[in-house]
């Protein structure tokens, strides 16, 4: 049982480049989330999805886009990377009372 | 909007002792879920314990237990017989029943000394 899988684990981007962070889950969860975690801080919600074809903005959506074409996949797209997007990104999926299950995170550095 | 507050940025405990981490939250909903997550230096988010708001009985998982006070909107985590491996950042989290709001506190860094 793989759970939530994120790729890549590490990435360095140059300012202005774009990239997609991949997230897939095999637990058939409808709910999926993207968070960013800055050093020594909590998790801030970027986008979430309650099912295939449905996405909505979280607390800090600017500079990001998402799509949810299938239940399993929830990729996060960064357009025109900026130094302020240097962070650790977590993808999670949940089923109510079971809680959220997290991927291992992607450490992104924008230089 | 829902909020989660952890008022203790750092806590310390000695091995074999007991420590309690505090969490309060704000919501107008009656049904929701609460969780404590552990994040060790590996940065993996590990679910420690969960509580459903409609259950009055406090959840317990081995050395971890919670004190859930729904009226006071308080959800503290007690770690008994602390071990060196408990050292980590701990996050309190709230999930609404609709699944559209999974909100975290800012975390408490727990250090354990021998």
Coordinates of C-alpha atoms in Angstrom, one line a residue:
Chain A
X1 CA 0.0 0.0 0.0
X2 CA 1.9 3.1 -1.3
X3 CA -0.4 5.7 0.3
X4 CA 0.4 9.2 -1.0
X5 CA 3.4 9.5 -3.4
X6 CA 5.0 12.8 -4.2
X7 CA 7.7 13.5 -6.8
X8 CA 10.3 14.9 -7.0
X9 CA 11.7 14.9 -3.5
X10 CA 14.1 17.8 -4.2
X11 CA 14.2 20.4 -6.9
X12 CA 16.1 23.6 -7.7
X13 CA 14.5 26.1 -10.0
X14 CA 15.7 29.3 -11.5
X15 CA 13.6 32.4 -11.2
X16 CA 10.9 32.5 -13.9
X17 CA 11.0 28.7 -14.6
X18 CA 7.9 26.6 -14.3
X19 CA 7.4 23.1 -12.9
X20 CA 4.8 20.6 -11.8
X21 CA 4.8 18.7 -8.5
X22 CA 3.2 15.3 -8.9
X23 CA 1.0 13.8 -6.3
X24 CA -0.9 10.5 -6.5
X25 CA -2.8 8.4 -3.9
X26 CA -4.0 4.9 -4.0
X27 CA -6.5 5.0 -1.1
X28 CA -9.5 6.2 -3.3
X29 CA -9.8 9.3 -1.1
X30 CA -12.0 12.1 -2.6
X31 CA -10.3 14.9 -0.6
X32 CA -6.8 16.0 -1.5
X33 CA -4.8 19.0 -0.5
X34 CA -1.6 20.9 -1.2
X35 CA 0.3 22.7 1.6
X36 CA 3.5 24.6 1.8
X37 CA 5.7 24.7 4.9
X38 CA 8.2 27.5 5.4
X39 CA 11.1 26.9 7.9
X40 CA 9.9 26.6 11.5
X41 CA 6.4 27.3 10.5
X42 CA 3.1 25.4 10.2
X43 CA 1.4 24.3 7.0
X44 CA -0.5 26.7 4.8
X45 CA -3.1 25.4 2.5
X46 CA -2.5 26.3 -1.2
X47 CA -5.4 24.4 -3.0
X48 CA -7.7 21.6 -2.2
X49 CA -10.0 19.3 -4.1
X50 CA -13.1 17.4 -2.9
X51 CA -13.2 15.1 -6.0
X52 CA -12.3 14.7 -9.6
X53 CA -13.0 17.9 -11.5
X54 CA -13.5 20.0 -8.4
X55 CA -10.7 22.3 -7.0
X56 CA -10.7 25.4 -4.9
X57 CA -8.3 27.9 -3.5
X58 CA -6.9 27.7 0.0
X59 CA -5.1 30.4 2.1
X60 CA -2.1 31.0 -0.3
X61 CA -3.0 30.2 -3.9
X62 CA -1.2 33.0 -5.7
X63 CA 1.4 31.7 -8.1
X64 CA 0.1 28.2 -8.2
X65 CA -2.5 26.1 -10.2
X66 CA -3.9 22.7 -9.8
X67 CA -6.0 20.2 -11.7
X68 CA -7.8 17.0 -10.7
X69 CA -8.7 14.9 -13.7
X70 CA -8.8 11.7 -11.7
X71 CA -9.4 10.6 -8.1
X72 CA -5.8 9.5 -7.8
X73 CA -3.8 12.5 -9.1
X74 CA -3.6 16.0 -7.9
X75 CA -0.6 17.9 -9.6
X76 CA 0.5 21.3 -8.5
X77 CA 1.8 23.7 -11.1
X78 CA 4.2 26.6 -10.4
X79 CA 4.3 29.2 -13.1
X80 CA 7.1 31.8 -13.2
X81 CA 8.9 30.6 -10.0
X82 CA 9.9 33.3 -7.5
X83 CA 12.2 33.1 -4.5
X84 CA 9.2 33.5 -2.2
X85 CA 8.1 30.0 -3.4
X86 CA 11.1 28.4 -1.8
X87 CA 9.5 26.0 0.6
X88 CA 8.7 22.4 1.4
X89 CA 5.5 21.3 -0.3
X90 CA 3.2 18.5 1.0
X91 CA 0.4 16.8 -0.7
X92 CA -2.2 15.0 1.4
X93 CA -5.4 13.0 1.0
X94 CA -8.1 12.4 3.5
X95 CA -11.2 10.5 4.4
X96 CA -12.9 12.3 7.2
X97 CA -12.4 10.4 10.5
X98 CA -9.3 8.6 9.3
X99 CA -7.4 11.9 9.1
X100 CA -5.1 13.1 6.4
X101 CA -2.3 11.0 5.0
X102 CA 0.8 12.9 3.7
X103 CA 3.3 12.4 1.1
X104 CA 7.0 12.8 2.0
X105 CA 7.2 16.3 0.8
X106 CA 9.1 18.2 -2.0
X107 CA 11.9 20.6 -1.0
X108 CA 11.9 23.3 -3.6
X109 CA 14.5 26.0 -3.9
X110 CA 14.1 28.9 -6.3
X111 CA 17.4 30.8 -7.1
Chain B
X1 CA -13.4 30.8 9.3
X2 CA -11.9 28.1 11.5
X3 CA -8.6 28.7 13.3
X4 CA -6.2 26.5 15.3
X5 CA -3.9 27.9 17.9
X6 CA -0.9 26.3 19.6
X7 CA 0.3 28.7 22.2
X8 CA 3.5 26.9 23.1
X9 CA 6.2 27.3 20.4
X10 CA 8.6 25.1 22.4
X11 CA 8.3 22.5 25.2
X12 CA 10.8 20.3 26.9
X13 CA 10.5 17.1 28.9
X14 CA 12.8 14.6 30.5
X15 CA 12.8 10.9 29.5
X16 CA 10.1 8.9 31.3
X17 CA 8.2 12.1 32.3
X18 CA 4.8 13.3 31.1
X19 CA 4.2 16.4 29.0
X20 CA 1.1 18.1 27.8
X21 CA 0.8 20.1 24.6
X22 CA -2.0 22.6 24.3
X23 CA -4.3 23.3 21.4
X24 CA -7.4 25.5 21.0
X25 CA -9.5 26.0 18.0
X26 CA -12.4 28.1 16.8
X27 CA -15.3 26.9 14.8
X28 CA -19.0 27.4 14.5
X29 CA -19.6 23.8 13.4
X30 CA -20.8 21.0 15.7
X31 CA -19.3 18.0 13.8
X32 CA -15.7 17.9 12.9
X33 CA -12.5 16.0 13.5
X34 CA -9.3 16.8 15.4
X35 CA -5.9 15.4 15.0
X36 CA -2.3 15.6 16.4
X37 CA 0.5 15.1 13.9
X38 CA 4.2 14.5 14.6
X39 CA 6.9 15.8 12.3
X40 CA 10.4 14.5 13.1
X41 CA 13.5 15.9 11.4
X42 CA 12.8 13.6 8.5
X43 CA 9.8 16.0 7.8
X44 CA 7.4 13.1 7.3
X45 CA 4.0 14.0 8.8
X46 CA 2.8 11.2 11.1
X47 CA -0.7 10.9 12.4
X48 CA -0.5 10.4 16.2
X49 CA -4.0 10.5 17.4
X50 CA -7.5 11.5 16.2
X51 CA -10.7 12.5 17.9
X52 CA -14.2 12.8 16.4
X53 CA -16.1 15.7 17.9
X54 CA -19.3 13.8 18.5
X55 CA -17.5 11.3 20.7
X56 CA -17.2 12.3 24.3
X57 CA -14.6 9.7 25.2
X58 CA -11.1 11.0 24.9
X59 CA -9.0 9.1 22.4
X60 CA -5.9 7.1 23.5
X61 CA -3.1 5.5 21.5
X62 CA -0.6 3.7 23.7
X63 CA 1.4 6.5 25.5
X64 CA -0.5 9.3 23.7
X65 CA -3.9 10.6 25.0
X66 CA -6.0 13.7 24.5
X67 CA -8.1 15.9 26.7
X68 CA -10.9 17.0 24.5
X69 CA -13.1 19.7 25.9
X70 CA -15.7 20.5 23.2
X71 CA -17.4 23.4 25.0
X72 CA -14.0 25.1 25.7
X73 CA -12.8 24.2 22.1
X74 CA -9.6 22.7 23.6
X75 CA -7.7 19.6 22.4
X76 CA -4.5 18.9 24.4
X77 CA -2.1 16.1 23.8
X78 CA -0.6 14.2 26.7
X79 CA 2.6 12.1 26.2
X80 CA 3.3 9.7 29.0
X81 CA 6.6 8.0 29.7
X82 CA 8.4 10.3 27.2
X83 CA 11.1 8.8 25.0
X84 CA 13.9 10.3 23.0
X85 CA 12.1 9.4 19.8
X86 CA 9.2 11.6 20.8
X87 CA 11.4 14.7 20.0
X88 CA 9.7 16.4 17.1
X89 CA 7.4 19.2 16.1
X90 CA 3.8 18.5 16.9
X91 CA 0.9 20.0 15.0
X92 CA -2.7 20.2 16.0
X93 CA -5.2 20.0 13.1
X94 CA -8.9 20.6 12.5
X95 CA -10.9 19.0 9.7
X96 CA -14.5 20.0 9.0
X97 CA -17.0 17.4 8.2
X98 CA -17.3 18.5 4.6
X99 CA -13.6 17.9 4.2
X100 CA -13.0 21.4 2.7
X101 CA -11.0 22.8 5.6
X102 CA -8.0 20.9 7.0
X103 CA -6.3 23.5 9.1
X104 CA -3.1 23.3 11.1
X105 CA -1.7 25.2 14.1
X106 CA 1.8 26.6 13.9
X107 CA 3.3 23.7 15.8
X108 CA 5.1 23.0 19.1
X109 CA 8.7 21.8 19.1
X110 CA 9.1 19.2 21.7
X111 CA 12.6 18.3 23.0
X112 CA 13.3 15.3 25.1
X113 CA 16.4 15.1 27.4
X114 CA 17.9 12.0 29.0

